XYZ file of N, CA, C and O in Angstrom:
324
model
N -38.851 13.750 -36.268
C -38.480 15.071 -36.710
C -37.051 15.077 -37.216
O -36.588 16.003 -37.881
N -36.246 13.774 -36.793
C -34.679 14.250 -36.930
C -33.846 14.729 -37.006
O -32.874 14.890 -37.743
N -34.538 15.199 -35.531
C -33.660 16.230 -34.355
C -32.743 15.206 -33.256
O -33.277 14.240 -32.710
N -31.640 15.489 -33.084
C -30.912 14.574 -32.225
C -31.180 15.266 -30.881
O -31.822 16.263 -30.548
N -30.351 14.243 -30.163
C -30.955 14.580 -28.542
C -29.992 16.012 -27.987
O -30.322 16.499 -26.905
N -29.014 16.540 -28.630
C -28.248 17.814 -28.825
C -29.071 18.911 -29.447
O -29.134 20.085 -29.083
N -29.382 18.617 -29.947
C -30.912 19.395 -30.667
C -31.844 19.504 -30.266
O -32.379 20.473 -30.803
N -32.774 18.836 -29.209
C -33.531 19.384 -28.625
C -33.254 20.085 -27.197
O -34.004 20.894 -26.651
N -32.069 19.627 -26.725
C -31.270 20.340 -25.631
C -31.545 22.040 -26.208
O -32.380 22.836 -25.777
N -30.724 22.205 -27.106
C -30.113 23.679 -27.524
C -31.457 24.292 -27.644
O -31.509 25.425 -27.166
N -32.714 23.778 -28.229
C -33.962 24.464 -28.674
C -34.339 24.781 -27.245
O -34.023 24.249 -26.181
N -35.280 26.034 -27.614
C -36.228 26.615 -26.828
C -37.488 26.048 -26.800
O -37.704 25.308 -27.760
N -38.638 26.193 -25.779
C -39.775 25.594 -25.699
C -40.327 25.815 -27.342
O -40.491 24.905 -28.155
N -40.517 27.020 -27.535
C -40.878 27.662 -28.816
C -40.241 27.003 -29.904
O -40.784 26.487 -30.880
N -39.032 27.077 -29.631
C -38.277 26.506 -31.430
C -38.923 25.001 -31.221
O -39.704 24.540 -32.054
N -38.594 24.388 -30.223
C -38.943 22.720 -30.929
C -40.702 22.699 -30.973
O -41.301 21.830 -31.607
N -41.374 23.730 -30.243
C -42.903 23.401 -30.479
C -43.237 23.549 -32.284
O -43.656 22.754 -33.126
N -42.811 24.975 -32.322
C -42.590 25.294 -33.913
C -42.136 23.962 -34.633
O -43.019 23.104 -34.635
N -41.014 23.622 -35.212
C -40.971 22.747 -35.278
C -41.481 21.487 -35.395
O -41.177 20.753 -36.336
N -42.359 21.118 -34.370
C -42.837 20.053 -34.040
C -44.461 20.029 -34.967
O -45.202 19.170 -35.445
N -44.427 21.541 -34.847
C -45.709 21.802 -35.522
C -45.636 21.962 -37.096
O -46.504 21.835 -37.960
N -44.542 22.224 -37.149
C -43.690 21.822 -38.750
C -44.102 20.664 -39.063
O -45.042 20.441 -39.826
N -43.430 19.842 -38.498
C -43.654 18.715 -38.954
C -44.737 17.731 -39.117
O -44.733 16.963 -40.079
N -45.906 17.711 -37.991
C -47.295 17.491 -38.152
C -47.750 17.686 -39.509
O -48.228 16.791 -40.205
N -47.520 19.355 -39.999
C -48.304 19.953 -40.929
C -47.712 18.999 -41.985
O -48.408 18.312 -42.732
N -46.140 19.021 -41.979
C -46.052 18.518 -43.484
C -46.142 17.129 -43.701
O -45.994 16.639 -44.821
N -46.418 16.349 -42.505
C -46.712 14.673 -42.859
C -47.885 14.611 -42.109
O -47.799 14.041 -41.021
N -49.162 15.153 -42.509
C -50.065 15.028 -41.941
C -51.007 15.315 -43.516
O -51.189 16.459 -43.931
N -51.520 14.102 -44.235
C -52.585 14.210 -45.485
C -53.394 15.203 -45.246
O -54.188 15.326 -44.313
N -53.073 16.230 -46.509
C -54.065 17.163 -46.374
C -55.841 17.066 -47.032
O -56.785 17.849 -47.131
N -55.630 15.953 -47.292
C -57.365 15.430 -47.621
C -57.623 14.164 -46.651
O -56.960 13.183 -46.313
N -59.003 14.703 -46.349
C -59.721 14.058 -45.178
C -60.574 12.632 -45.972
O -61.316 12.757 -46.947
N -60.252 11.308 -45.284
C -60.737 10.131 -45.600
C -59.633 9.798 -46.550
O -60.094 9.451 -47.637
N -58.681 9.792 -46.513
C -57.686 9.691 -47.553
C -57.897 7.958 -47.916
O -57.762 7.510 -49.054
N -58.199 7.239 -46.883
C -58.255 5.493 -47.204
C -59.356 5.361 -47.847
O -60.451 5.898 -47.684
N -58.884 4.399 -48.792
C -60.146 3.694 -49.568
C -60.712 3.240 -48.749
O -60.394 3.532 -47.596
N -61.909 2.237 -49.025
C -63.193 1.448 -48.635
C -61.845 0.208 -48.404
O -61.235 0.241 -47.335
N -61.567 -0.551 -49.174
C -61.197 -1.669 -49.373
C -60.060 -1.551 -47.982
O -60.009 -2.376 -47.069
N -59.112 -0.191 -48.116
C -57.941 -0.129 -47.319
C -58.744 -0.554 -46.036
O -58.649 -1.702 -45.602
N -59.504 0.357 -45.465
C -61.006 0.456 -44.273
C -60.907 -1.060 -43.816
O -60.465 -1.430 -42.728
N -61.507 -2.066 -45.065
C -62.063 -3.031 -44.305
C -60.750 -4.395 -43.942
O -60.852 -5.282 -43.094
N -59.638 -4.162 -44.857
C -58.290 -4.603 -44.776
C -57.968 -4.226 -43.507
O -57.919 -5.178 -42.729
N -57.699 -3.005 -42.967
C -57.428 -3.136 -41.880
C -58.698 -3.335 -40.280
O -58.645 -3.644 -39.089
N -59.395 -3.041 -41.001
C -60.518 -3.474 -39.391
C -60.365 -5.395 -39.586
O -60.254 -5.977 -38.507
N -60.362 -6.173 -40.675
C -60.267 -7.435 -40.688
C -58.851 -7.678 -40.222
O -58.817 -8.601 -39.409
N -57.902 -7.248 -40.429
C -56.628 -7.273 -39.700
C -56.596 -7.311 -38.553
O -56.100 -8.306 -38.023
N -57.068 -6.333 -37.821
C -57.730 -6.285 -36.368
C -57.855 -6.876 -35.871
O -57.070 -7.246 -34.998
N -59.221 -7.464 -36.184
C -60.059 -8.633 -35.602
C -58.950 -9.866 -35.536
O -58.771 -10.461 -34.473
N -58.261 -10.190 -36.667
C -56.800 -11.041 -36.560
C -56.419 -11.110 -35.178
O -56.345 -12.097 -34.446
N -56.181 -9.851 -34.930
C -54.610 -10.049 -34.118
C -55.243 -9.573 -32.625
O -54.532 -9.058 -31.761
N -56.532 -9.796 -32.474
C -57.029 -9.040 -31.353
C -56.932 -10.138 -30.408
O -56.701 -11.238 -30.909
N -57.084 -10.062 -28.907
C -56.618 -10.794 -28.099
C -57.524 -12.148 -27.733
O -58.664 -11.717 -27.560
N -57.523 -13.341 -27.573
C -58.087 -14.079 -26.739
C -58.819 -13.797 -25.919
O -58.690 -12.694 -25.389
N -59.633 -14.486 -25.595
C -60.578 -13.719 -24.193
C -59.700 -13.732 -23.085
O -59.607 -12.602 -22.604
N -59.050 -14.545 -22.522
C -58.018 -14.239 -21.487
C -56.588 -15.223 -21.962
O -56.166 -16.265 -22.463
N -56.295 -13.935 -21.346
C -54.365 -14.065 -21.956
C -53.836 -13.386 -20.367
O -54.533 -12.804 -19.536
N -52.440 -13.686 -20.318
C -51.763 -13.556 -19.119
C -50.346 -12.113 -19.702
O -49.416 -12.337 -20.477
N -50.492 -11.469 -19.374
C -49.568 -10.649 -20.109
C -48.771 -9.913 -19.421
O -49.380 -8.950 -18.955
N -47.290 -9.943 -19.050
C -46.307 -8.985 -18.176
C -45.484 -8.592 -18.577
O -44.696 -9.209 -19.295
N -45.389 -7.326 -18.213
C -44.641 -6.293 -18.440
C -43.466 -5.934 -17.350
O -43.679 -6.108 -16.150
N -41.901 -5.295 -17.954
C -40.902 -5.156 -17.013
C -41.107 -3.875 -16.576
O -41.032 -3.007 -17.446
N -41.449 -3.380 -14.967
C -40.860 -1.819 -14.030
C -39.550 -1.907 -14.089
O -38.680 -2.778 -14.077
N -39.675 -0.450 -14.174
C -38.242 0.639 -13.564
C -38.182 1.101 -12.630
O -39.314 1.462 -12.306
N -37.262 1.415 -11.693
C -37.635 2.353 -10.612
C -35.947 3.259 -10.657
O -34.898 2.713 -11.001
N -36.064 4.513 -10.279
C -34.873 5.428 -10.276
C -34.458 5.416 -9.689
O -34.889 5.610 -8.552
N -32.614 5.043 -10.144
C -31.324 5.274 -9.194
C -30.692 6.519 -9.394
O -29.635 6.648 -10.011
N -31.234 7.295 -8.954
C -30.140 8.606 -8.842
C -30.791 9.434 -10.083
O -31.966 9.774 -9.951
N -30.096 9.786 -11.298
C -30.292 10.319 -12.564
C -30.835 8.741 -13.316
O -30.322 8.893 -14.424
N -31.384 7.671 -13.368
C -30.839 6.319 -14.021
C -32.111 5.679 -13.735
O -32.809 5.715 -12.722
N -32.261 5.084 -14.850
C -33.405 3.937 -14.602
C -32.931 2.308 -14.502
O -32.180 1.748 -15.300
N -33.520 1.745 -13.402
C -32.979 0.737 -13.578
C -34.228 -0.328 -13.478
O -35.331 0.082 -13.117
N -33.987 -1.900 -13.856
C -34.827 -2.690 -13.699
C -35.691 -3.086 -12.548
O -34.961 -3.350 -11.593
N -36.809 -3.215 -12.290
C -37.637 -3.209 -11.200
C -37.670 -4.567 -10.920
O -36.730 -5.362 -10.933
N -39.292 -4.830 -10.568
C -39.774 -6.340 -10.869
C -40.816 -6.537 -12.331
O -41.257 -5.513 -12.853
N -41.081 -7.606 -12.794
C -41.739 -7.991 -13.750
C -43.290 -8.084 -12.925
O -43.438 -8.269 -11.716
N -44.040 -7.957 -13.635
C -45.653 -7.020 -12.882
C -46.335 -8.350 -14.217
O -46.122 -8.362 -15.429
N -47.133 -9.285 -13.411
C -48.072 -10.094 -14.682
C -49.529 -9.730 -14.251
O -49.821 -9.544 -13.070
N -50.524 -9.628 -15.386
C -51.971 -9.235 -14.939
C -52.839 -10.358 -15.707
O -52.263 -11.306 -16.242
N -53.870 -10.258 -15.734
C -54.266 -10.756 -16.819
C -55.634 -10.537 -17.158
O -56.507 -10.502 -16.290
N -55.982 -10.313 -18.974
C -56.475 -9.670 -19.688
C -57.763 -10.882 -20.230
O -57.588 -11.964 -20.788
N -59.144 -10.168 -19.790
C -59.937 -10.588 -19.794
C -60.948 -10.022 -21.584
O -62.069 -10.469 -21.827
């Protein structure tokens, strides 16, 4: 929206919903199916690219709160079947 973080402070629930709904409307294609066929199958074959292994090991960093503050947790690994 490029609203700074002073800017959404000062707004009201209302002004930034407005707003927010501003902005949807005006970057949101107003014709439905806007992608070609070709775009369609470009990206579902893209997809299939980059889609995962059958199992992969994958971890992610927690936070946990100091006070007002986020700070680093432990690293959490799972893995993706």
């Amino acid at each position: 929206m490029g609203w700074t973080v002073h800017d959404v402070k000062r707004a009201s629930v209302w002004e930034f919903f407005m707003a927010w709904q501003g902005y949807v409307d005006a970057n949101t294609p107003k014709q439905p199916n806007a992608l070609s066929a070709d775009d369609k199958d470009y990206i579902w074959s893209r997809m299939q690219e980059l889609d995962a292994p059958s199992s992969t090991t994958l971890s992610t960093q927690t936070y946990v709160l100091d006070g007002p503050w986020l700070v680093p947790g432990e690293v959490v690994t799972f893995e993706v079947r």
